[in-house]
Tab-separated table of C-alpha atoms in Angstrom:
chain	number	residue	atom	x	y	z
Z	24	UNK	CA	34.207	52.875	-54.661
Z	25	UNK	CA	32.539	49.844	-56.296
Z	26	UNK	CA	34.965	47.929	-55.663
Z	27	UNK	CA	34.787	48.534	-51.069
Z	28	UNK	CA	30.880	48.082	-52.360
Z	29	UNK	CA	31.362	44.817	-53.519
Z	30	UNK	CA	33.481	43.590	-50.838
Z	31	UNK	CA	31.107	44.893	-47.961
Z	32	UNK	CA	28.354	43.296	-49.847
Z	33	UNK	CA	30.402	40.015	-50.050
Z	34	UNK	CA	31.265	40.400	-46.350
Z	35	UNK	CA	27.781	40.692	-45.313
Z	36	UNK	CA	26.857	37.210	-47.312
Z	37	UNK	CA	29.357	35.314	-45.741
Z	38	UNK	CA	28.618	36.609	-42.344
Z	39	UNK	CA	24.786	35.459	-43.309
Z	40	UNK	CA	25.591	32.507	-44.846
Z	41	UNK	CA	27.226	31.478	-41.452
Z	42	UNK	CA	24.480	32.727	-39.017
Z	43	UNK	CA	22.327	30.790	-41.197
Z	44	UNK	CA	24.109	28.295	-40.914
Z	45	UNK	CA	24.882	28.185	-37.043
Z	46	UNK	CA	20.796	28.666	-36.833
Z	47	UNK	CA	20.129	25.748	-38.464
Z	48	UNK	CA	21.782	23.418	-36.379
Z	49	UNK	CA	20.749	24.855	-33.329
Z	50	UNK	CA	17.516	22.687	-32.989
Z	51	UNK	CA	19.092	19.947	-33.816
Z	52	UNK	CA	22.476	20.460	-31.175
Z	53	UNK	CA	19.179	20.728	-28.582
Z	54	UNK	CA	18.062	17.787	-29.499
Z	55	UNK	CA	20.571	15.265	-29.489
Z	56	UNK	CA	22.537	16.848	-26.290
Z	57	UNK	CA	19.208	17.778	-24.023
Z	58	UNK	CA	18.930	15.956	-21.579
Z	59	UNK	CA	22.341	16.061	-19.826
Z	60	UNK	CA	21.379	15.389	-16.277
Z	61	UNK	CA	18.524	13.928	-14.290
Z	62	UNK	CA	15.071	15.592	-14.255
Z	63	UNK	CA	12.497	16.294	-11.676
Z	64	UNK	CA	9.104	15.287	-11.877
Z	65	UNK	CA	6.862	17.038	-8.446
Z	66	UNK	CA	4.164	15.455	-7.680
Z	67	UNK	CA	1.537	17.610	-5.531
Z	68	UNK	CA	0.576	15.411	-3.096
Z	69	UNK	CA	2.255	12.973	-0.757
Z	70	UNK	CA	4.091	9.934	-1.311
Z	71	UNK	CA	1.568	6.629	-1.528
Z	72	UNK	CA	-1.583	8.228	-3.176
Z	73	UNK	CA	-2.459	7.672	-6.809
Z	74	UNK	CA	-0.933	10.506	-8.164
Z	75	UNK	CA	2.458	9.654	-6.628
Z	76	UNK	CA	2.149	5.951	-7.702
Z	77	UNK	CA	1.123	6.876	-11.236
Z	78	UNK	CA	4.170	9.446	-11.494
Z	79	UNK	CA	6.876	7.105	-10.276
Z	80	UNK	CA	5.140	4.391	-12.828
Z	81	UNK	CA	5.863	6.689	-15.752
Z	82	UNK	CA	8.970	8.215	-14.422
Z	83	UNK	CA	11.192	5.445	-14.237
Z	84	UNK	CA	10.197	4.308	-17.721
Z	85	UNK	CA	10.581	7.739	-19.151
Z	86	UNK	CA	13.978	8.022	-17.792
Z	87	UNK	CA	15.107	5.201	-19.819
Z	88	UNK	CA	13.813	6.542	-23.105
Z	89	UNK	CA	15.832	9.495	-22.301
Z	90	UNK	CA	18.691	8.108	-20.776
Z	91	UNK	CA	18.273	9.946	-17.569
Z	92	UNK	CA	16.754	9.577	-14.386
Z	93	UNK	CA	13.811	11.481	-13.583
Z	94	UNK	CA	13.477	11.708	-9.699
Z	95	UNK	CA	9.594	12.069	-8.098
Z	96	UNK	CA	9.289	14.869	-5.980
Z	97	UNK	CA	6.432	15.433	-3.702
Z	98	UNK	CA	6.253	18.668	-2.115
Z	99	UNK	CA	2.558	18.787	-0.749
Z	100	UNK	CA	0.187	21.413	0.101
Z	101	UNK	CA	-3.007	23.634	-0.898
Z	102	UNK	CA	-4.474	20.924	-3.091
Z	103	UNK	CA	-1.674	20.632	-5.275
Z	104	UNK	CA	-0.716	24.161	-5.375
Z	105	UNK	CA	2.514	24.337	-3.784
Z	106	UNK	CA	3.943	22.065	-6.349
Z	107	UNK	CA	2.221	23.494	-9.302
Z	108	UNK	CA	3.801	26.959	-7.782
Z	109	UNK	CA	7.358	25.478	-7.785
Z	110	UNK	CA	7.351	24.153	-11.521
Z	111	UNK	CA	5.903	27.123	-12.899
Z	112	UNK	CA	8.741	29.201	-11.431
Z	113	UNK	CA	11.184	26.975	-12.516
Z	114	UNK	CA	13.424	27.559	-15.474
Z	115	UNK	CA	12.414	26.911	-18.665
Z	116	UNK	CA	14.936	24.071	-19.862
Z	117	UNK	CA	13.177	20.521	-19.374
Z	118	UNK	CA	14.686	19.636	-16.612
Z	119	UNK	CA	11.741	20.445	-13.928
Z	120	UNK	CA	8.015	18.704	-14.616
Z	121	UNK	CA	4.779	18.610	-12.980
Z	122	UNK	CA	2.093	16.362	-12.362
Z	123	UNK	CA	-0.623	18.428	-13.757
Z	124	UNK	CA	-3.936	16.733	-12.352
Z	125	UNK	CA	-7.815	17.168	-12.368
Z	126	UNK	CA	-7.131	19.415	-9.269
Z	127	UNK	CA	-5.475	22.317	-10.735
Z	128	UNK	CA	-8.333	22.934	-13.055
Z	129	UNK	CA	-10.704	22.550	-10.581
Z	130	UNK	CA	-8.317	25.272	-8.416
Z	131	UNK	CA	-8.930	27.192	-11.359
Z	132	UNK	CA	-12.715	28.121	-9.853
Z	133	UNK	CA	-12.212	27.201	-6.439
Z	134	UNK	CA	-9.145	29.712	-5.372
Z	135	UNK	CA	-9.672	33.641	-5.269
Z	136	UNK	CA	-5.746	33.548	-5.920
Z	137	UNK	CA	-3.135	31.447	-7.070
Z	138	UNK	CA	0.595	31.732	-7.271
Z	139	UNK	CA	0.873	30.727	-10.411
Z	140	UNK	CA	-1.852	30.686	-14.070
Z	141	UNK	CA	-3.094	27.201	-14.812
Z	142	UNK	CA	-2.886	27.910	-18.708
Z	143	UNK	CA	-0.161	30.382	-19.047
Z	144	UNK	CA	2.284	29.227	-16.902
Z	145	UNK	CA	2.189	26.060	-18.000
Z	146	UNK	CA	3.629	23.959	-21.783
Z	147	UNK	CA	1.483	20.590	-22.049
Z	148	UNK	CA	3.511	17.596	-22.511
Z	149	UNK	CA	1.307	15.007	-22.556
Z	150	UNK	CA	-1.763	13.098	-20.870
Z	151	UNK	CA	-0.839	9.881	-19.220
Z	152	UNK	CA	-4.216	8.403	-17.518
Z	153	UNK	CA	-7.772	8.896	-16.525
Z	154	UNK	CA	-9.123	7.190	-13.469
Z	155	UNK	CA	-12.909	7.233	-13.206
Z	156	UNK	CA	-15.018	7.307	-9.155
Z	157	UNK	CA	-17.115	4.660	-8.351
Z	158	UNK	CA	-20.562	5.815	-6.409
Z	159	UNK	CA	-20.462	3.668	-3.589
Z	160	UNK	CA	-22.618	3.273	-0.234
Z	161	UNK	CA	-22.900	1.645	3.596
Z	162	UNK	CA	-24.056	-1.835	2.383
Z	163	UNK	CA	-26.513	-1.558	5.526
Z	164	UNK	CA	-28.675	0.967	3.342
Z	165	UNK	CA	-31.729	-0.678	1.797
Z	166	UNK	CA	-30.200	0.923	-1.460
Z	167	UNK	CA	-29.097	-1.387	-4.356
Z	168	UNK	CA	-28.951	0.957	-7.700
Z	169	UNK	CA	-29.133	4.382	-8.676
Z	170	UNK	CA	-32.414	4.716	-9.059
Z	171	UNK	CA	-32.745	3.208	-5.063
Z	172	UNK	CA	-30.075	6.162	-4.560
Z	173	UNK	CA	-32.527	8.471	-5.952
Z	174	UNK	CA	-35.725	7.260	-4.423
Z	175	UNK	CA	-33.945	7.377	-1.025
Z	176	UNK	CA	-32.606	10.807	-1.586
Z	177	UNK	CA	-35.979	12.171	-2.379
Z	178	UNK	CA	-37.755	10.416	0.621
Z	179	UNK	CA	-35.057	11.668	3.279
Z	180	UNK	CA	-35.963	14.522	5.456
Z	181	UNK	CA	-32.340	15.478	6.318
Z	182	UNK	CA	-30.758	14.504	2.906
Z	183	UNK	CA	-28.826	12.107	1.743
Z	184	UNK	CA	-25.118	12.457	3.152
Z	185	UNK	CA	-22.190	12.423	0.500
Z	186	UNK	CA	-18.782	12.556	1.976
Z	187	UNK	CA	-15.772	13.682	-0.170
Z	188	UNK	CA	-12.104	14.155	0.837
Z	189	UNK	CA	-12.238	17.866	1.366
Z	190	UNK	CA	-13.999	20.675	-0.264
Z	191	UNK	CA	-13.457	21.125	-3.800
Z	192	UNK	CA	-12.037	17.793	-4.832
Z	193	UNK	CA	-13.368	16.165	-7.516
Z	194	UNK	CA	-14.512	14.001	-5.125
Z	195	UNK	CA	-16.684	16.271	-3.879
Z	196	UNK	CA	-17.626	18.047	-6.891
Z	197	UNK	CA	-18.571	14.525	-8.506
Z	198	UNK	CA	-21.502	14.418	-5.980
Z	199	UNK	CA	-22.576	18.278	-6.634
Z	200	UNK	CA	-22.590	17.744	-10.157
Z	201	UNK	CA	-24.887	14.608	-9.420
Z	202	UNK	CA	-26.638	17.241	-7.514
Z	203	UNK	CA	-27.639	19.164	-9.877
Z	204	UNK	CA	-28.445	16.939	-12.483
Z	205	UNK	CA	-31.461	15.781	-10.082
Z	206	UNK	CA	-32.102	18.274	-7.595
Z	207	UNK	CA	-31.795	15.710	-5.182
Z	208	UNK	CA	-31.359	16.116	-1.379
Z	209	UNK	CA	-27.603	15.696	-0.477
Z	210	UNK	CA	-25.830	16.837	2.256
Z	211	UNK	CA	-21.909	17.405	2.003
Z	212	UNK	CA	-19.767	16.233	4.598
Z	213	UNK	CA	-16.307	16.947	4.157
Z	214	UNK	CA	-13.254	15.132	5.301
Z	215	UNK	CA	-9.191	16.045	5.250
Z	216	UNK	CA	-8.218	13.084	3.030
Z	217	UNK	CA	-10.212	10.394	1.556
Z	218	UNK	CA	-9.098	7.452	4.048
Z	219	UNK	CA	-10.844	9.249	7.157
Z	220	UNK	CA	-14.237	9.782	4.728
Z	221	UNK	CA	-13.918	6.064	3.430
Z	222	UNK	CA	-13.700	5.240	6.941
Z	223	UNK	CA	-16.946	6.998	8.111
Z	224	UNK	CA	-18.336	5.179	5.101
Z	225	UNK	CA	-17.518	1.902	6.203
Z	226	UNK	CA	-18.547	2.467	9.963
Z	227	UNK	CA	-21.964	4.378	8.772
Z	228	UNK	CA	-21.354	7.768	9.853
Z	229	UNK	CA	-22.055	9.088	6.463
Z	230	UNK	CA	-23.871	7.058	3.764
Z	231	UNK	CA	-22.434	7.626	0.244
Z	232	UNK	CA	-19.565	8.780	-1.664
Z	233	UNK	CA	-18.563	9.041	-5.063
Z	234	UNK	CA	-14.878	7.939	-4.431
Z	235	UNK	CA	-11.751	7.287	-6.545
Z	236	UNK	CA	-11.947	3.540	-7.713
Z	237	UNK	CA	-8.495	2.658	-6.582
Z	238	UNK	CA	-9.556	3.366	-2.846
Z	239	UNK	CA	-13.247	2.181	-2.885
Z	240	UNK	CA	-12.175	-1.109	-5.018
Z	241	UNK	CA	-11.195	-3.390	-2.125
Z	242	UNK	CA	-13.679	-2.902	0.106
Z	243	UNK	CA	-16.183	-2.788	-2.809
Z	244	UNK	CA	-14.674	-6.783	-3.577
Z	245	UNK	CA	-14.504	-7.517	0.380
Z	246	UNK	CA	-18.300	-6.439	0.412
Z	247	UNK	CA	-17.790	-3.464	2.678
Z	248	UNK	CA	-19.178	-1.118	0.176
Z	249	UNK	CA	-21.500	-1.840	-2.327
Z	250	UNK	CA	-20.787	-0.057	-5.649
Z	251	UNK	CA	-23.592	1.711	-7.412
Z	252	UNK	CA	-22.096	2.995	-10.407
Z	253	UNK	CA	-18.842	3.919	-12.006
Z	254	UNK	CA	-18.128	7.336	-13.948
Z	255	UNK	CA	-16.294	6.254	-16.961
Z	256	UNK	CA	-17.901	6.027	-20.225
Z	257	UNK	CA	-17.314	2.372	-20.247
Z	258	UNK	CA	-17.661	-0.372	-17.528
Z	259	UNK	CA	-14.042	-1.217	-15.964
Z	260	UNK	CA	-13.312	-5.257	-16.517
Z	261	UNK	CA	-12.478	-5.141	-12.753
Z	262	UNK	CA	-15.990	-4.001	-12.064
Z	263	UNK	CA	-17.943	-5.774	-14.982
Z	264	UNK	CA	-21.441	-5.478	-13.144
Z	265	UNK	CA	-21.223	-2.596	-11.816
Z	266	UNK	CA	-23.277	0.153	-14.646
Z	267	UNK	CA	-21.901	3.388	-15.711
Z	268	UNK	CA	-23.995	6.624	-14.584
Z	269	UNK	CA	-25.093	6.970	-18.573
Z	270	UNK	CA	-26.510	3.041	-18.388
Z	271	UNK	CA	-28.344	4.320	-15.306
Z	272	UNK	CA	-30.176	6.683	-16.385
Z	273	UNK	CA	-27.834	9.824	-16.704
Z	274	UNK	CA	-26.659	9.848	-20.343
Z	275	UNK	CA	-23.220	12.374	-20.824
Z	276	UNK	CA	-22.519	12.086	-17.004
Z	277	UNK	CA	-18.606	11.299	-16.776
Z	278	UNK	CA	-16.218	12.203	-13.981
Z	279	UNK	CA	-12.762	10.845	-14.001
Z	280	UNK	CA	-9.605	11.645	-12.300
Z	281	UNK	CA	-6.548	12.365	-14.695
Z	282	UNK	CA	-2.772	12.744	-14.595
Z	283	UNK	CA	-0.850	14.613	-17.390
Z	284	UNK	CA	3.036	15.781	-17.458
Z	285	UNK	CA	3.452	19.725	-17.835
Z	286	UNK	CA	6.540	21.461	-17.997
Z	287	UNK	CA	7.069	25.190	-17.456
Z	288	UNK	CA	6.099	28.046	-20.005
Z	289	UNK	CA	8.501	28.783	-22.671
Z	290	UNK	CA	10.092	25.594	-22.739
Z	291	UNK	CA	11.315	24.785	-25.943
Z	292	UNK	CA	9.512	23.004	-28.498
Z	293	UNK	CA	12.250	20.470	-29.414
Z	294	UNK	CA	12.443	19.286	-25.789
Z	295	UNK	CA	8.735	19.169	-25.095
Z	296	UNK	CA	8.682	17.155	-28.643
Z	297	UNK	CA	11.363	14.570	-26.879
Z	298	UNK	CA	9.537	14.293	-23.218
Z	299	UNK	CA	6.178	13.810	-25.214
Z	300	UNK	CA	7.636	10.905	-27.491
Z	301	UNK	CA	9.206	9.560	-24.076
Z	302	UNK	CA	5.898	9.610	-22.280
Z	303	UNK	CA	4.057	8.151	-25.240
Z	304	UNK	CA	6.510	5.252	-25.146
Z	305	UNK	CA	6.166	4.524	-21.304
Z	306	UNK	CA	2.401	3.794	-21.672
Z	307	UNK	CA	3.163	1.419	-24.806
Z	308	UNK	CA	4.878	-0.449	-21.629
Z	309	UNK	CA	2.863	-3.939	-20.829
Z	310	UNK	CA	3.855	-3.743	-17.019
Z	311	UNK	CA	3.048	-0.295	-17.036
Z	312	UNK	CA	-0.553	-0.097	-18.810
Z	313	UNK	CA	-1.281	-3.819	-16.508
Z	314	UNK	CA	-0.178	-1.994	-13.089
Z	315	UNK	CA	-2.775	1.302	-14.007
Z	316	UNK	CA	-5.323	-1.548	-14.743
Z	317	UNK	CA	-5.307	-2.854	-11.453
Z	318	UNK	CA	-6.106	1.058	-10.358
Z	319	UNK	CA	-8.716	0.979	-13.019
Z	320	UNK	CA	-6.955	3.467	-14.798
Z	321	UNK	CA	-6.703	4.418	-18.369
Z	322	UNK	CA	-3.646	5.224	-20.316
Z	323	UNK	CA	-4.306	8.358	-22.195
Z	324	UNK	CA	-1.456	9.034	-24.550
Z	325	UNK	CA	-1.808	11.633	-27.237
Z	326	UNK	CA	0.145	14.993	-28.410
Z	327	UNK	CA	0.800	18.355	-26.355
Z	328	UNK	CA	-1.953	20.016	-28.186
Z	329	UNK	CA	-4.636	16.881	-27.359
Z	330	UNK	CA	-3.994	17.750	-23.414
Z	331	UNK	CA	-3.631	21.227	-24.074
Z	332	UNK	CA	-7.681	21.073	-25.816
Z	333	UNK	CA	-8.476	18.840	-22.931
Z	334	UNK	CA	-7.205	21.019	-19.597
Z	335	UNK	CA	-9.224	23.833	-21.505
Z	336	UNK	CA	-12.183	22.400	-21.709
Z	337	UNK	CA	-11.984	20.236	-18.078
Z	338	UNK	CA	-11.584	24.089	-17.243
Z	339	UNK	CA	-14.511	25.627	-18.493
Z	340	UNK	CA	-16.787	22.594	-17.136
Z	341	UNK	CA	-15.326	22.652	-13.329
Z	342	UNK	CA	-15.706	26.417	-13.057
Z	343	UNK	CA	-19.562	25.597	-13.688
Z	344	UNK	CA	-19.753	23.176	-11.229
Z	345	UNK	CA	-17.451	25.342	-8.784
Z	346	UNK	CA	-19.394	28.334	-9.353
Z	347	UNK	CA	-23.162	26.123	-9.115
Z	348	UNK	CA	-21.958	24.439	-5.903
Z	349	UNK	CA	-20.819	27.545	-4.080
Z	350	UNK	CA	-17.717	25.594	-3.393
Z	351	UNK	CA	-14.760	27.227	-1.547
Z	352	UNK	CA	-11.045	26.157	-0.510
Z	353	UNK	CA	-10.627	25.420	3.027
């Protein structure tokens, strides 16, 4: 009887020994195999904008620190939320990323319901850049600085009129924040897209805007627009007289557009490990980090938790502008 004892207990250890053993070089069989085929990196919005160009940047430089090609694919609609829908639904191996931008934490606030959770659904891979919004106006306005802005605001009958590229944005919600901070008299007009708005701008339909940099920068250099103030901590080298909001007079105001990678929830750690090391390495890149100067962007790189921290807080601030603005998705 002590004898079958022994043996069953000598059975068991082996068969231990060997699960042990097959455990332990799981995580390592993951990472040296993963990734086997292309990936797919959607992109919310349409092909052309920022986001897009910023993805396809990144991709194509990612893809050769993996050894795969990551293909950009834009599938549009609800502010981002189609795409975000798409990824979060996707299977949890790697091989399907999203753009996670400004916008879906803003969406947060702004939707009754969403498809998808913003935090849940969602494993962080990494940041990749911040772009800040310049507050720019009809050069034909006697207005010169902020505090002109101000003065003019607070004189006008009617308001001031601040266009945006649709309800919501962060476009939009730049100026309400501005709104609050003074108390100021601003009148929203929104627009479906920023061209049409920067358009109305130029013409002098509607007098200000606090725009994204990349689209306001040429016509702020042709002298189309003149820019007021940018809403980065720093002053951008492209823009070196043009003040930040804190220089002019609104210390802790900062507003800038962002792009990060996300993958879906539950992907494994290993994997997210080898996209964020990937990632990190694109925006070491010298053509990369010049071509998101010219768009007076920022590279941002960092770890999975450092976004993670940062969509969480981004978060709590845009569901207290949402909610002070009365902002609502149209």
């Amino acid at each position: 009887m002590m004898k079958q004892e022994r043996h069953r207990r000598n059975i068991c250890i082996a068969i231990a020994a060997t699960l042990g053993s097959c455990l332990a070089s799981a995580a390592p069989a993951v990472e040296t195999s993963w990734p086997t085929k292309p990936l797919k990196l959607v992109v919310g919005y349409a092909a052309g904008g920022a986001t897009d160009v910023v993805a396809r940047l990144v991709a194509n430089r990612m893809g050769v620190e993996l050894g795969q090609s990551i293909i950009v694919d834009n599938r549009t609609g609800a502010n981002s939320n189609v795409g975000a829908e798409i990824v979060a639904r996707a299977p949890a191996d790697g091989y399907s990323l999203y753009v996670y931008t400004i916008a879906n934490t803003i969406n947060a606030s702004l939707y009754n319901k969403l498809g998808y959770d913003p935090v849940k659904d969602f494993e962080p891979v990494g940041l990749i850049a911040k772009i800040p919004n310049l507050l720019v106006v009809n050069p034909g306005l006697p207005i010169h600085s902020v505090q002109d802005y101000v003065r003019f605001a607070k004189n006008s009958s009617d308001g001031l009129t601040f266009a945006s590229s649709g309800s919501g944005s962060s476009i939009h919600l730049s100026g309400e924040m501005f709104k609050m901070r003074t108390g100021l008299n601003m009148l929203h007009v929104p627009y479906r897209g920023s061209a049409p708005a920067v358009s109305d701008l130029l013409g002098g339909q509607v007098q200000s805007m606090f725009d994204n940099s990349p689209s306001s920068m040429p016509h702020v250099k042709a002298g189309k627009l003149r820019a007021l103030a940018i809403t980065s901590k720093e002053r951008s080298p492209l823009l070196p007289d043009v003040p930040t909001l804190a220089e002019s007079g609104f210390p802790g105001f900062e507003v800038q557009s962002w792009f990060g990678i996300s993958a879906p929830a539950g992907t494994p750690e290993v994997i997210i490990k080898r996209l964020n090391t990937a990632l990190n390495q694109a925006l070491k890149d010298p053509g990369i980090k010049q071509r998101l100067a010219e768009l007076v962007a920022t590279t941002a790189p960092g770890t999975p938790d450092d976004m993670r921290k940062f969509v969480a807080s981004e978060l709590k601030s845009w569901s207290e502008v949402v909610k002070a603005s009365g902002a609502k998705a149209n």
